[in-house]
Coordinates of C-alpha atoms and ligand atoms in Angstrom, one line a residue:
X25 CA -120.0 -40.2 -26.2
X26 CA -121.9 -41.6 -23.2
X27 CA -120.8 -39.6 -19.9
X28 CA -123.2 -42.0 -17.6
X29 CA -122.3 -41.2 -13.6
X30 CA -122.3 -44.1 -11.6
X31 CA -120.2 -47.5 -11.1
X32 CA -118.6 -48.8 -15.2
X33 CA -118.8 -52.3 -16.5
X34 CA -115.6 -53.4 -16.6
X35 CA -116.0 -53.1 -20.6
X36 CA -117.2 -49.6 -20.0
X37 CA -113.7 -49.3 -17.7
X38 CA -111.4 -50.7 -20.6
X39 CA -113.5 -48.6 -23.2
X40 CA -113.3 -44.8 -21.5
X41 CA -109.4 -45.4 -20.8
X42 CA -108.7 -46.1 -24.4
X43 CA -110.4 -43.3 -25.6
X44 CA -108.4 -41.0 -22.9
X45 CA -105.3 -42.3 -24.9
X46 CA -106.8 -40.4 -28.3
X47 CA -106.8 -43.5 -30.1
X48 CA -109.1 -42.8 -33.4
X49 CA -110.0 -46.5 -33.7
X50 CA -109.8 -49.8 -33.0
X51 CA -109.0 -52.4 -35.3
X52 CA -110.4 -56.4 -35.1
X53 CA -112.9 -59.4 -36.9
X54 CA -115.2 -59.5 -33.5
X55 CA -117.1 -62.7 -32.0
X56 CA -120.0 -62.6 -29.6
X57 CA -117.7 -62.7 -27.2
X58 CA -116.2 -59.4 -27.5
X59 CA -119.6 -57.5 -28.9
X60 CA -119.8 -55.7 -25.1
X61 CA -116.1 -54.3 -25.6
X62 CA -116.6 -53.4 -29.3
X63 CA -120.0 -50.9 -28.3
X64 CA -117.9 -49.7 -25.1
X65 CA -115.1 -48.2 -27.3
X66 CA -117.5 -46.8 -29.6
X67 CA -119.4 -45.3 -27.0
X68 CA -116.6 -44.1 -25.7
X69 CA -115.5 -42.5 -28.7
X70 CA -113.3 -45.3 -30.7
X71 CA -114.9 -46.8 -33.5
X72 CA -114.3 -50.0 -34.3
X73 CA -113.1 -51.0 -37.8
X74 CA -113.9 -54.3 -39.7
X75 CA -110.6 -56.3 -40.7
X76 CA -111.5 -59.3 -42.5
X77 CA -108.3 -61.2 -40.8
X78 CA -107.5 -60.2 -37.1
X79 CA -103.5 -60.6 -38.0
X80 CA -104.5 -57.3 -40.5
X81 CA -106.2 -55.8 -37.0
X82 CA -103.0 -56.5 -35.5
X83 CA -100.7 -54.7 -38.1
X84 CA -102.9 -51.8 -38.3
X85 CA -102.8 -51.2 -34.6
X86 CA -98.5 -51.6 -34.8
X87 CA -98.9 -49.0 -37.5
X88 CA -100.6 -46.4 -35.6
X89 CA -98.1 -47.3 -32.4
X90 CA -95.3 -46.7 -34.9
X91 CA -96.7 -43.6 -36.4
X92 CA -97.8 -42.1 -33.3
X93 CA -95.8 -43.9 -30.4
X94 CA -98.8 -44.0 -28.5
X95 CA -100.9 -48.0 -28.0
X96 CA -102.9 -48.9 -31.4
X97 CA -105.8 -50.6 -30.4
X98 CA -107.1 -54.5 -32.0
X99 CA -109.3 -56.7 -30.9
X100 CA -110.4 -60.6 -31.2
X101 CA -112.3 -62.6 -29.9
X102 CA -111.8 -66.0 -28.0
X103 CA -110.3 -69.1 -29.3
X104 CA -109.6 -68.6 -33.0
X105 CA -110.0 -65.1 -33.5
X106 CA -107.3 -65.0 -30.9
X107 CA -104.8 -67.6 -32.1
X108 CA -105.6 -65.4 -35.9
X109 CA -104.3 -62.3 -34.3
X110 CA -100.9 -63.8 -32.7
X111 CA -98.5 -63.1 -35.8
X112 CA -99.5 -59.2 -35.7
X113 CA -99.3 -58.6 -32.2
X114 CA -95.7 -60.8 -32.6
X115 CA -95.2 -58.2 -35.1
X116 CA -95.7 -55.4 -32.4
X117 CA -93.3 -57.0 -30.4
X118 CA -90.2 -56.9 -32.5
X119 CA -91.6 -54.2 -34.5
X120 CA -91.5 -52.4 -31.2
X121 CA -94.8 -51.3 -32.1
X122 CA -97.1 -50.1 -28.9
X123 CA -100.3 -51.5 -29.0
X124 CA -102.9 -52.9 -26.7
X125 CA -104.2 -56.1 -27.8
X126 CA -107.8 -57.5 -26.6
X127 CA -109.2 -60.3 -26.9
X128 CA -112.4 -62.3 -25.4
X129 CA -112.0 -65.3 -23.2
X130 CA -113.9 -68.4 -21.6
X131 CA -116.3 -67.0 -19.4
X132 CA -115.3 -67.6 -16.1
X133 CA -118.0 -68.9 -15.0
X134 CA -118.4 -71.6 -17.9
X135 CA -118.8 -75.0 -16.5
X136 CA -116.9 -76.7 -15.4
X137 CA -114.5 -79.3 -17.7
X138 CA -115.7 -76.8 -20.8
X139 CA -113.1 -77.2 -23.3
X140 CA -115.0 -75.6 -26.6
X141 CA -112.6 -72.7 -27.6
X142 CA -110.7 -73.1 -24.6
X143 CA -107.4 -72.0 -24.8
X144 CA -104.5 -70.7 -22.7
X145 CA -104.6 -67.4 -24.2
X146 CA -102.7 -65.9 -21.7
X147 CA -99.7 -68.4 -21.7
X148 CA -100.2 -68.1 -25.6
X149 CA -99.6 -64.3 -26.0
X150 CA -97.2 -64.1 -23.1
X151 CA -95.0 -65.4 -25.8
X152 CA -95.6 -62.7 -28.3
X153 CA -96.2 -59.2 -25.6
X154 CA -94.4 -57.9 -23.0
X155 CA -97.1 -58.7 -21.0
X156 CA -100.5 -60.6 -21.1
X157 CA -103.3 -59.9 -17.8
X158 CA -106.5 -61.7 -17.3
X159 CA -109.1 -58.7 -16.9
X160 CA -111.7 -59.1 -13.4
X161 CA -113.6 -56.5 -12.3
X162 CA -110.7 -56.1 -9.9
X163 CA -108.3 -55.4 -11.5
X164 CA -109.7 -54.2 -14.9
X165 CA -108.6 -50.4 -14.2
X166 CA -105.2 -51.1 -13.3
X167 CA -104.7 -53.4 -15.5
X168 CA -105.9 -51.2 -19.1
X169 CA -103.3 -48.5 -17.4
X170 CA -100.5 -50.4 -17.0
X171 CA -101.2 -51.5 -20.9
X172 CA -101.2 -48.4 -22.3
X173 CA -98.2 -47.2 -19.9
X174 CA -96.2 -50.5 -20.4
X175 CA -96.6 -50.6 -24.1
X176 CA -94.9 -47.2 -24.9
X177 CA -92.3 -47.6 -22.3
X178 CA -88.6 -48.5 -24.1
X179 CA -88.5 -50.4 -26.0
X180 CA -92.6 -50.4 -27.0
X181 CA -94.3 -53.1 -27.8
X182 CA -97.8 -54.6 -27.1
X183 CA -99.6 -56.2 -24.2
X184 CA -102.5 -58.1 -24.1
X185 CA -105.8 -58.1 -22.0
X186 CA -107.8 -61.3 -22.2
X187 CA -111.5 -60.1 -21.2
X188 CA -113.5 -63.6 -19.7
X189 CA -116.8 -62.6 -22.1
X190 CA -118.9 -62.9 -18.4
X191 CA -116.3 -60.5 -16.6
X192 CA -117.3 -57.7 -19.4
X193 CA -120.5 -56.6 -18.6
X194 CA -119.7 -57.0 -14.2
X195 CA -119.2 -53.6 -12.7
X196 CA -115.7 -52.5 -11.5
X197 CA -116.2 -52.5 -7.3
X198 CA -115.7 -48.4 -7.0
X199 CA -112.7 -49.1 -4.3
X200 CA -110.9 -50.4 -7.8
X201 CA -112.2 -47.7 -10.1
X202 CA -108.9 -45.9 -9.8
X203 CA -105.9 -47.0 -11.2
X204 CA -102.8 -47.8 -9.4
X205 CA -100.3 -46.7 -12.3
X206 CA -97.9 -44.6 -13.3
X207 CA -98.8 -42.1 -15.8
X208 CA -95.7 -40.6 -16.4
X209 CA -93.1 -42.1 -18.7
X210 CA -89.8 -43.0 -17.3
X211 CA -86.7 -40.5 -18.7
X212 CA -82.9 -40.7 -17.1
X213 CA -80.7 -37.9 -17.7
X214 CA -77.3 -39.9 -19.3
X215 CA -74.7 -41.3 -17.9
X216 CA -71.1 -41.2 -18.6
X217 CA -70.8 -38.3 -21.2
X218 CA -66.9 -37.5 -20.3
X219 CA -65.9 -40.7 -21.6
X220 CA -67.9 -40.6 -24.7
X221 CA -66.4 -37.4 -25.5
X222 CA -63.1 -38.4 -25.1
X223 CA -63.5 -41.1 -27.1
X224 CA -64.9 -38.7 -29.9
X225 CA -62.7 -36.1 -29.1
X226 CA -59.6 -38.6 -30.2
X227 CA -61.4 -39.6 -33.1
X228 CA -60.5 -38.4 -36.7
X229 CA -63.2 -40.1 -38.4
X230 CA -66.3 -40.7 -36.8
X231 CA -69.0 -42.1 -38.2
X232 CA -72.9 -41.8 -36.9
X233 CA -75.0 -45.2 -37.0
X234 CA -78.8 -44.5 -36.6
X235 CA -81.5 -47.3 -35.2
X236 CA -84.9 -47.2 -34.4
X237 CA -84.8 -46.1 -31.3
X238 CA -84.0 -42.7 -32.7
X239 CA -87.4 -42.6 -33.4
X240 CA -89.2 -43.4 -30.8
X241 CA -86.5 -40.8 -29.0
X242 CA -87.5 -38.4 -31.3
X243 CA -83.8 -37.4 -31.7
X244 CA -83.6 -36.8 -35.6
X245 CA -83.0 -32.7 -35.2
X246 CA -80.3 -34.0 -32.3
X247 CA -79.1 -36.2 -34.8
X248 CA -78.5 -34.0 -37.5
X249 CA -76.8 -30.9 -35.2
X250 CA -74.4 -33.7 -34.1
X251 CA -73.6 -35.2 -37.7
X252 CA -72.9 -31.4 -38.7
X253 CA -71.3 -29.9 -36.0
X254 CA -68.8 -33.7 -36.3
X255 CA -69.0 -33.8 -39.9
X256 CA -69.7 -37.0 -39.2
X257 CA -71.9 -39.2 -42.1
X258 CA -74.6 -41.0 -41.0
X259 CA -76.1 -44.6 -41.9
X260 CA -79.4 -45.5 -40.7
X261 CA -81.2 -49.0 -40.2
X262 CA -84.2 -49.4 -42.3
X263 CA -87.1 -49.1 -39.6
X264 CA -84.8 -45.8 -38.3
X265 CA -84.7 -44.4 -42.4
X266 CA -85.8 -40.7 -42.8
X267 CA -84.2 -40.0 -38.8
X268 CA -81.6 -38.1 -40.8
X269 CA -82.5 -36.6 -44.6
X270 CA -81.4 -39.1 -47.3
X271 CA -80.2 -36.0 -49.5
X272 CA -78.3 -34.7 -47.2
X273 CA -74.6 -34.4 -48.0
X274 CA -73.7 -36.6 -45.2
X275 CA -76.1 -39.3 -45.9
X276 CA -74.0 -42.3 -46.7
X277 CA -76.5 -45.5 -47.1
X278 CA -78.9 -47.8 -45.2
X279 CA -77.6 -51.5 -43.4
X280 CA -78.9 -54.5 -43.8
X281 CA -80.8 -53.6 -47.4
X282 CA -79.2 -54.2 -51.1
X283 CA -75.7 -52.8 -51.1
X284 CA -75.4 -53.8 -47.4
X285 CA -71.6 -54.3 -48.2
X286 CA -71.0 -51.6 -49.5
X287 CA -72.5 -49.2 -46.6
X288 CA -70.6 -51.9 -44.2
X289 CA -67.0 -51.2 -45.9
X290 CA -67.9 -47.7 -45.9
X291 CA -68.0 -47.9 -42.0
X292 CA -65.0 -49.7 -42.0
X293 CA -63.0 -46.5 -42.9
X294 CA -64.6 -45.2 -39.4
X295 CA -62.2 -45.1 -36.4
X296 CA -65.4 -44.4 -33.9
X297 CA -69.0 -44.6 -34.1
X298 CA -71.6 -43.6 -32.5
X299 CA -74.3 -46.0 -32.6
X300 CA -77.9 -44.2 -31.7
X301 CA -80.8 -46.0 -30.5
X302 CA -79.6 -49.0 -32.2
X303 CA -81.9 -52.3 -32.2
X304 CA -80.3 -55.7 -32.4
X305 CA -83.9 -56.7 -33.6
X306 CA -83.3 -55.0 -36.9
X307 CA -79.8 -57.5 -37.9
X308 CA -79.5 -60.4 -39.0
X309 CA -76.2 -60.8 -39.6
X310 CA -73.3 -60.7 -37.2
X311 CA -72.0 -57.5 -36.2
X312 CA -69.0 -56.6 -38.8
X313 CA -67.9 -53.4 -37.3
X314 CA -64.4 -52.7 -36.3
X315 CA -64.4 -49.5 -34.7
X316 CA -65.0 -49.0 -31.1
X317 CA -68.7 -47.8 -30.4
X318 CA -70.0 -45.2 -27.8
X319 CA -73.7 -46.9 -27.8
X320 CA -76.2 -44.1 -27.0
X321 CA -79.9 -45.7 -26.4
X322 CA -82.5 -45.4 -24.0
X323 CA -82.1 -49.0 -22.1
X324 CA -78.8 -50.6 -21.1
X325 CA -76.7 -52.6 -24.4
X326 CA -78.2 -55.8 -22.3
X327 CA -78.5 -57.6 -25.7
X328 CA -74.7 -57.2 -26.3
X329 CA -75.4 -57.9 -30.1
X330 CA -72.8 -55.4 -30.4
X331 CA -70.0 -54.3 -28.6
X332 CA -69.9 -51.1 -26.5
X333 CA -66.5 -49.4 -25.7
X334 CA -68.3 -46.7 -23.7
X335 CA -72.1 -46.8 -23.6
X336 CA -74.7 -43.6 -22.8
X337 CA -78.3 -44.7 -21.5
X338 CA -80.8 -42.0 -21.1
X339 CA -82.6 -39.1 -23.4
X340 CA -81.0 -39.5 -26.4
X341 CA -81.3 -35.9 -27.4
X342 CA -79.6 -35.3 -24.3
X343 CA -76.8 -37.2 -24.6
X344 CA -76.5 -35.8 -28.2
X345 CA -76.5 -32.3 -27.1
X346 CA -74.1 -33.2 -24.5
X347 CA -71.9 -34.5 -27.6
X348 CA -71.8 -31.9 -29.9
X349 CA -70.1 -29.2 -27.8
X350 CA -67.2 -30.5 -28.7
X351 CA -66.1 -29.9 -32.3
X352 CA -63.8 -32.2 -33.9
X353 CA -62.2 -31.8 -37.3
X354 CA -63.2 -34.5 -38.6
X355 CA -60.7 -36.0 -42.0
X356 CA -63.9 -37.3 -44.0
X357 CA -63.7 -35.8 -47.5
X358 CA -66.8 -34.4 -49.3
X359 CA -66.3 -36.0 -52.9
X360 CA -65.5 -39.8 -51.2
X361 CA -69.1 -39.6 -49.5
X362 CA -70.9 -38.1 -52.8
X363 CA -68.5 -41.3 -54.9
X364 CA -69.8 -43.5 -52.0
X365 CA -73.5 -42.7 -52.5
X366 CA -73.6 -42.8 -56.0
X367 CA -71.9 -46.5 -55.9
X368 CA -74.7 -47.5 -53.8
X369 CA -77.4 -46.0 -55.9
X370 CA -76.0 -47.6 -59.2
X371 CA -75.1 -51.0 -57.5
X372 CA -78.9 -52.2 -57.0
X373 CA -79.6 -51.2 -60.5
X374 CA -77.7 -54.0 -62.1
X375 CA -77.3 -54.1 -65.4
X376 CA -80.8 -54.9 -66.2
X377 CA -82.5 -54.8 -69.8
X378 CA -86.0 -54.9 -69.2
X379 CA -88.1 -53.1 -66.6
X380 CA -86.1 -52.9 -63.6
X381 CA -88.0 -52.5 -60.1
X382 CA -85.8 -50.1 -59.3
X383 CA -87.4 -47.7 -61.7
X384 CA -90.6 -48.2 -60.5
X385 CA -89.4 -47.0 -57.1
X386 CA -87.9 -44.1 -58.6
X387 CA -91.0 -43.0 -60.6
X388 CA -93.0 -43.6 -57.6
X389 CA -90.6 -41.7 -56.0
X390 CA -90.7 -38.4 -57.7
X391 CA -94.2 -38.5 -58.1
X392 CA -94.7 -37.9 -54.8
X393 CA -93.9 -34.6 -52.5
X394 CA -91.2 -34.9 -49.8
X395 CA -94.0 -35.6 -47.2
X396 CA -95.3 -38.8 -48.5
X397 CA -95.6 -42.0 -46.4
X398 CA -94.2 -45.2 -47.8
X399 CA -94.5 -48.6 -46.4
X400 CA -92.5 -52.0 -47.6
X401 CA -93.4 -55.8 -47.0
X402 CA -90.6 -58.4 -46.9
X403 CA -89.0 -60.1 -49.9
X404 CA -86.5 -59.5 -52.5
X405 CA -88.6 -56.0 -53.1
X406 CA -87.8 -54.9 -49.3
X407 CA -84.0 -55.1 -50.1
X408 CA -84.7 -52.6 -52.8
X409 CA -86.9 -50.5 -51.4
X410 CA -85.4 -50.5 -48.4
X411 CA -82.2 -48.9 -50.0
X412 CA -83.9 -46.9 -52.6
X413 CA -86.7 -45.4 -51.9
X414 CA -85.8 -41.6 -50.6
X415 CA -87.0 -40.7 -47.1
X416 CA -86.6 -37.1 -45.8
X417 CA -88.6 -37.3 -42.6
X418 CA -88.8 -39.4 -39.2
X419 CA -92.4 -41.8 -39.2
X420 CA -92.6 -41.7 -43.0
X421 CA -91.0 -45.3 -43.8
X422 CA -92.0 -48.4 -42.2
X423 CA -91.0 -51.7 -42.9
X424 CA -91.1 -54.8 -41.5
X425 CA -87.6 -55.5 -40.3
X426 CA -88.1 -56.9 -36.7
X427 CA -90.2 -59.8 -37.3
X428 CA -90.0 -59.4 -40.7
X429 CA -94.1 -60.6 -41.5
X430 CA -95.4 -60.7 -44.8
X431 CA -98.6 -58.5 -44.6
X432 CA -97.4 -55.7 -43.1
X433 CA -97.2 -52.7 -45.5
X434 CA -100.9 -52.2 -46.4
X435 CA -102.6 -52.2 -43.3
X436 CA -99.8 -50.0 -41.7
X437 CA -99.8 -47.8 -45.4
X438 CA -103.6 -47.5 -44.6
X439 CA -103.1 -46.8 -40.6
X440 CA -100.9 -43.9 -42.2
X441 CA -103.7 -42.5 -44.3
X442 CA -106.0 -42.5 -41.5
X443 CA -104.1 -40.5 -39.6
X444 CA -102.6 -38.4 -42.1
X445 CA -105.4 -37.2 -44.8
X446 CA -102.8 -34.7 -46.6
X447 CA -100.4 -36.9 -47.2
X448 CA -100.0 -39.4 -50.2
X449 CA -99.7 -42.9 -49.2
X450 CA -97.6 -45.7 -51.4
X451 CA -97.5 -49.1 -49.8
X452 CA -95.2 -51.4 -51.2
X453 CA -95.6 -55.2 -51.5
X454 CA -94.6 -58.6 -53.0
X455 CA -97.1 -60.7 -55.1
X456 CA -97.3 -63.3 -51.8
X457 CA -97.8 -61.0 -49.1
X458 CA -100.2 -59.6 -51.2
X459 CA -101.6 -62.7 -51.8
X460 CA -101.2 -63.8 -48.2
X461 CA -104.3 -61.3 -47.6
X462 CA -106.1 -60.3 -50.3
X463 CA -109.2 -60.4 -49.1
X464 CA -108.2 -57.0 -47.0
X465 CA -108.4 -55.2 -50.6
X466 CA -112.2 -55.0 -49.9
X467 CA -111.8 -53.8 -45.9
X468 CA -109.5 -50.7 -47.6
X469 CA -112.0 -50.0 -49.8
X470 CA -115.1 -50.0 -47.7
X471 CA -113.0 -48.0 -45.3
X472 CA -112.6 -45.7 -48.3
X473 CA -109.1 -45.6 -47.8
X474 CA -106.2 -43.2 -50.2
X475 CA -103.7 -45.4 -50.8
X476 CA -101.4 -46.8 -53.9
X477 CA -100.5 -50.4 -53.5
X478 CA -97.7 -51.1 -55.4
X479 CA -97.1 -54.6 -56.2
X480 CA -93.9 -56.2 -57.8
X481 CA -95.2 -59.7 -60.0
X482 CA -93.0 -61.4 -60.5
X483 CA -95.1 -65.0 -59.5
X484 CA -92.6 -65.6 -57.0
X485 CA -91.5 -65.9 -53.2
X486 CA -88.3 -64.4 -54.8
X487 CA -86.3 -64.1 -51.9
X488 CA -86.8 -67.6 -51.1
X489 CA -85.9 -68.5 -54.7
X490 CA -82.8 -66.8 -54.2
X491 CA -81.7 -68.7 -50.8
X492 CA -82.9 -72.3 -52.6
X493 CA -79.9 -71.1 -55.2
X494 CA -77.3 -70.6 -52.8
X495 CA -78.1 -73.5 -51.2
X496 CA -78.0 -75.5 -54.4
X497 CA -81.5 -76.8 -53.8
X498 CA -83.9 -77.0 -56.3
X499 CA -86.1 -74.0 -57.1
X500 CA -89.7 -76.0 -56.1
X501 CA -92.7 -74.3 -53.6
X502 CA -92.0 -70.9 -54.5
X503 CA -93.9 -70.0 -57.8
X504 CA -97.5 -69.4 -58.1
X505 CA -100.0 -67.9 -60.3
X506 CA -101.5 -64.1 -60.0
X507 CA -104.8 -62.9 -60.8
X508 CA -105.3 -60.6 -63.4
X509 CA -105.0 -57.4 -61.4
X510 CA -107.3 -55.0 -63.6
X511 CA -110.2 -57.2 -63.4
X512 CA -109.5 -57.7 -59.7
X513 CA -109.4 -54.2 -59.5
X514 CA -112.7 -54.0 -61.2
X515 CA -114.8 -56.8 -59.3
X516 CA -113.8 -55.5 -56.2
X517 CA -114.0 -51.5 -57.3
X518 CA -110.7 -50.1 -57.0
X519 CA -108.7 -48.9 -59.9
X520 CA -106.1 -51.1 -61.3
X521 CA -103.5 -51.2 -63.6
X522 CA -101.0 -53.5 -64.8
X523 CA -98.0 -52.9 -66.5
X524 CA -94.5 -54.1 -68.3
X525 CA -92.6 -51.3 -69.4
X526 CA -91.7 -48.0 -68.3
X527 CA -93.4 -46.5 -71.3
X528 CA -96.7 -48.0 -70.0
X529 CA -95.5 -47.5 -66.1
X530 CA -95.3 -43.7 -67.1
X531 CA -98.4 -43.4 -68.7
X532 CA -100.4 -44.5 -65.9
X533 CA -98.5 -43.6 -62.9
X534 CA -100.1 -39.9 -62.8
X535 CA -103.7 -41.2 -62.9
X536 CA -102.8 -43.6 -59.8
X537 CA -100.8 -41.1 -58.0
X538 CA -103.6 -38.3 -58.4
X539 CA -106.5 -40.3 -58.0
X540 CA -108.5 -41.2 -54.8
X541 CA -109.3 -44.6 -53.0
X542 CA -107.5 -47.8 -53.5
X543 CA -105.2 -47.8 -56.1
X544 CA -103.1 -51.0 -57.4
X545 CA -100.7 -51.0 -60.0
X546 CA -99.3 -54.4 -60.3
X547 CA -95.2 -54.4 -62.0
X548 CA -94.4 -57.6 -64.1
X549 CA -91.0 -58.0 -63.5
X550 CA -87.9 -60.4 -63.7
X551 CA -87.5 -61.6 -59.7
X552 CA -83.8 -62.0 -61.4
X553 CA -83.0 -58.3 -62.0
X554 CA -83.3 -57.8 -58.1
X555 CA -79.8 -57.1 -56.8
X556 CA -79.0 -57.4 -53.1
Ligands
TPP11 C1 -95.7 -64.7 -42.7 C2 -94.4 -65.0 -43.3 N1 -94.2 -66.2 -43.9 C3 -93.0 -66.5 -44.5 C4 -92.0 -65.6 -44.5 C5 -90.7 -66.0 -45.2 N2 -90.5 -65.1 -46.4 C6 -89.7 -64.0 -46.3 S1 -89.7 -63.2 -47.8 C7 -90.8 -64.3 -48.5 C8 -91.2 -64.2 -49.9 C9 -92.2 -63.1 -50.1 O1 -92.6 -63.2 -51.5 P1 -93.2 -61.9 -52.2 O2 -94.1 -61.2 -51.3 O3 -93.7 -62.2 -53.5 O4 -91.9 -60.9 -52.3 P2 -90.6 -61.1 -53.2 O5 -89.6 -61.8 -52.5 O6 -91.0 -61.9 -54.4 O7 -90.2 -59.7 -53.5 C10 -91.1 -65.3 -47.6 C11 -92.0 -66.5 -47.9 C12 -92.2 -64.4 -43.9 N3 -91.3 -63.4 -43.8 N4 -93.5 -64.1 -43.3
MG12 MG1 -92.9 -62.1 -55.4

């Protein structure tokens, strides 16, 4: 790490206050453009790791933001690598992932009418951040701290630097060295506890509905105190799932995933609920609920997705606490909730001859200790795993359920693994968002990364099979062929396995679970036994 007195480059700027951040590495596919900002991180302490598409850079950043709730860090260059990366960073944004997003730009002092790789990068990823800033020497300070501040402010999300690949190597004027920023994040003590209690306080059955903004509030021990001392059960959204323990008596269910109805008419029996850091990003449905709603979150209900009888903005652990003084005694019966789970469980089984994919969750499942990290990509499987696979911990499920990309569980399963080394890793993924970037299999491997990939065959966009058949439009553009996995698995060295039965899925499970590196075991399965 280079500790050089004197005036910084403005790379050298951008470079030092990442690495202040603690961020372990940055993610990106580089162009000449950007090769001054690349050896600034690492010589500031932030490696820079080789994606072999910059959208994968992206993703992998969002998964460290969402893991850590501090900035993940990717980087492009001008022009194409830029418009490459724009589906990840989008991904950040209603994945309310932080991370800070570079990329190179025209040099400023190109000629002028140059129009090679020119592009309105700013205008272009104003549309996908909360906020997108041309870097100068003047401003290059500021700028890289109101990034990293603005990006884990509520609700987080990423903001881009475009870095004109002349202005990278100018030095920062020392009367702009410091930074005019705030460094401290923003926290409100909560509003308008009396009524919420009231509200509770009349309630005989209140129910607890848990978003992702629990997480980020790091409210899941606030949480569970509150759902006790109410005996209240609890539902959480899928990006929010392991904010309250999924074995927990009081568990009832996850929205939006297979059995969605189900966990809805559950809540229907609800004459209150508390809705917790609740996203309106993670629904995409109407809202179905009856019961009025004390809304508890960190920013004003300015989406109005939902509607709020009495609404509680500030710490959410706060306005928990300041909840659970009051004990109600609350007419929810034991033995319904325990009948309610088990309806769920058995409903996205289905009646299913052949492998189901649910087993393959489960197997996974119990193979792995209570601490392991799971990730799931969108498509019919997401709607399973989603509901089925057991979380017990806050940050140890993510799914794509904001934007909702394909691509997204492996590089965030492998952003896990590098910041977890103890913990086993299982990324779960559809045949065409594994298709979408196979070419990443070699970055994972090179990058010597622990991880099982999962993948459910079943030669199929299945969940858009399933919408052409209830739109009574034929079944065309969705199938396609795979490779055969194992040899895959061998030409690119990384054990593979492919199986069809459980008899074969429980003979090689072990060896995948135990073993080290990249691990694939591809599931042929029937897209029709998915239930949702
Ligand atoms: C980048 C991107 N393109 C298209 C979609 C729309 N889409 C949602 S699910 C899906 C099918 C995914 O197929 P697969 O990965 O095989 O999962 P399956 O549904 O078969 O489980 C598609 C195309 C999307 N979410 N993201
Ligand atoms: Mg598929």
């Amino acid at each position: 790490v280079s500790r050089r007195s004197g005036p910084l480059s403005v790379a050298e700027t951008l470079g030092r206050a990442i690495a202040a951040t603690g961020a372990p590495v940055a993610f990106g596919h580089p162009g000449g453009e950007v090769a001054l900002l690349i050896e600034a991180l690492r010589s500031a302490g932030v490696p820079f790791l080789l994606t072999r598409h910059e959208n994968t850079a992206a993703f992998m950043a969002g998964g460290m933001g969402e893991l850590t709730g501090r900035p993940g860090i990717c980087v492009a260059t001008l022009g194409p690598g830029a418009t490459n990366m724009v589906t990840g960073v989008a991904s950040a944004l209603l994945e309310r992932a932080p991370i800070v997003a570079l990329t190179g730009a025209l040099a400023r002092s190109a000629p002028t009418g140059t129009t090679h790789q020119a592009l309105d990068l700013n205008g272009l990823y104003q549309a996908v951040s909360k906020r997108s800033i041309e870097v100068t020497p003047e401003n290059a300070a500021t700028s890289i701290a109101e990034a990293i501040f603005l990006s884990q402010e509520p609700r987080p999300g990423p903001v881009h630097l475009s870095i004109p690949s002349d202005i990278a190597a100018q030095e920062v004027p020392s009367r702009h060295a410091r930074p005019q920023q705030p460094t401290a994040m923003s926290t409100s003590a909560p509003s308008n506890i009396p009524p919420a209690r009231r509200l509770l306080k009349s309630s005989r059955r209140p129910a607890i509905v848990v978003g992702l903004g629990a997480v980020h509030g790091q409210a899941s021990s606030a949480v569970r105190v509150l759902a006790e001392s109410l005996n209240a059960p609890v539902v959480t959204t899928p990006k929010a799932k392991g904010v309250f323990p999924e074995d927990h008596p009081l568990f009832a269910g996850v929205l939006e995933m297979a059995g969605d109805d189900l966990v809805v008419d559950f809540l229907q029996l609800a004459d209150a609920l508390l809705l917790v850091g609740l996203d309106a990003v993670e629904f995409d449905k109407p809202w179905r609920l009856k019961a009025p709603t004390i809304v508890l979150d960190a920013l004003p209900n300015s989406d109005s997705y939902y509607p709020a009888a009495v609404e509680v903005v500030g710490d959410l652990s706060v306005a928990l606490a300041g909840l659970a003084s009051e004990p109600t005694a609350a007419l929810w019966n034991e033995k319904d909730l325990a009948d309610h789970r088990a309806t769920v469980t058995s409903y996205v089984r289905n009646d299913y001859a052949g492998l189901h994919p649910r087993d393959v969750v489960d197997e996974v499942r119990s193979g792995m200790d209570r601490s392991a990290i799971a990730t799931s990509d969108v498509g019919a499987h997401k709607m399973l795993v989603g509901q089925a696979w057991t979380t017990y911990e806050p940050r140890t499920f993510f799914v794509a359920n904001g934007l909702s990309s394909m691509g997204y569980s492996i590089p965030v399963a492998a952003a896990a693994r590098l910041l977890h080394r103890d913990r086993p890793v299982v990324a779960f993924v559809g045949d065409g968002g594994l298709g979408m970037y196979l070419g990443e299999l070699e970055t994972l491997v090179r990058a010597k990364i622990d991880i099982l990939i999962v993948v459910f065959a079943d030669g199929s966009l299945e969940l858009i099979r399933r919408a052409q058949l209830r739109k009574g439009v034929s079944t065309s553009g969705i199938s396609f062929d795979n490779p055969n996995f194992a040899k895959l698995g061998e030409a690119m060295g990384f054990l593979a396995h492919e199986v069809s039965t459980r008899t074969e899925l429980r003979r090689v499970l072990p060896k995948l679970i135990a073993g080290r590196g990249v691990r694939l075991l591809a599931v042929r399965i029937d897209g029709d036994a998915y239930r949702f």
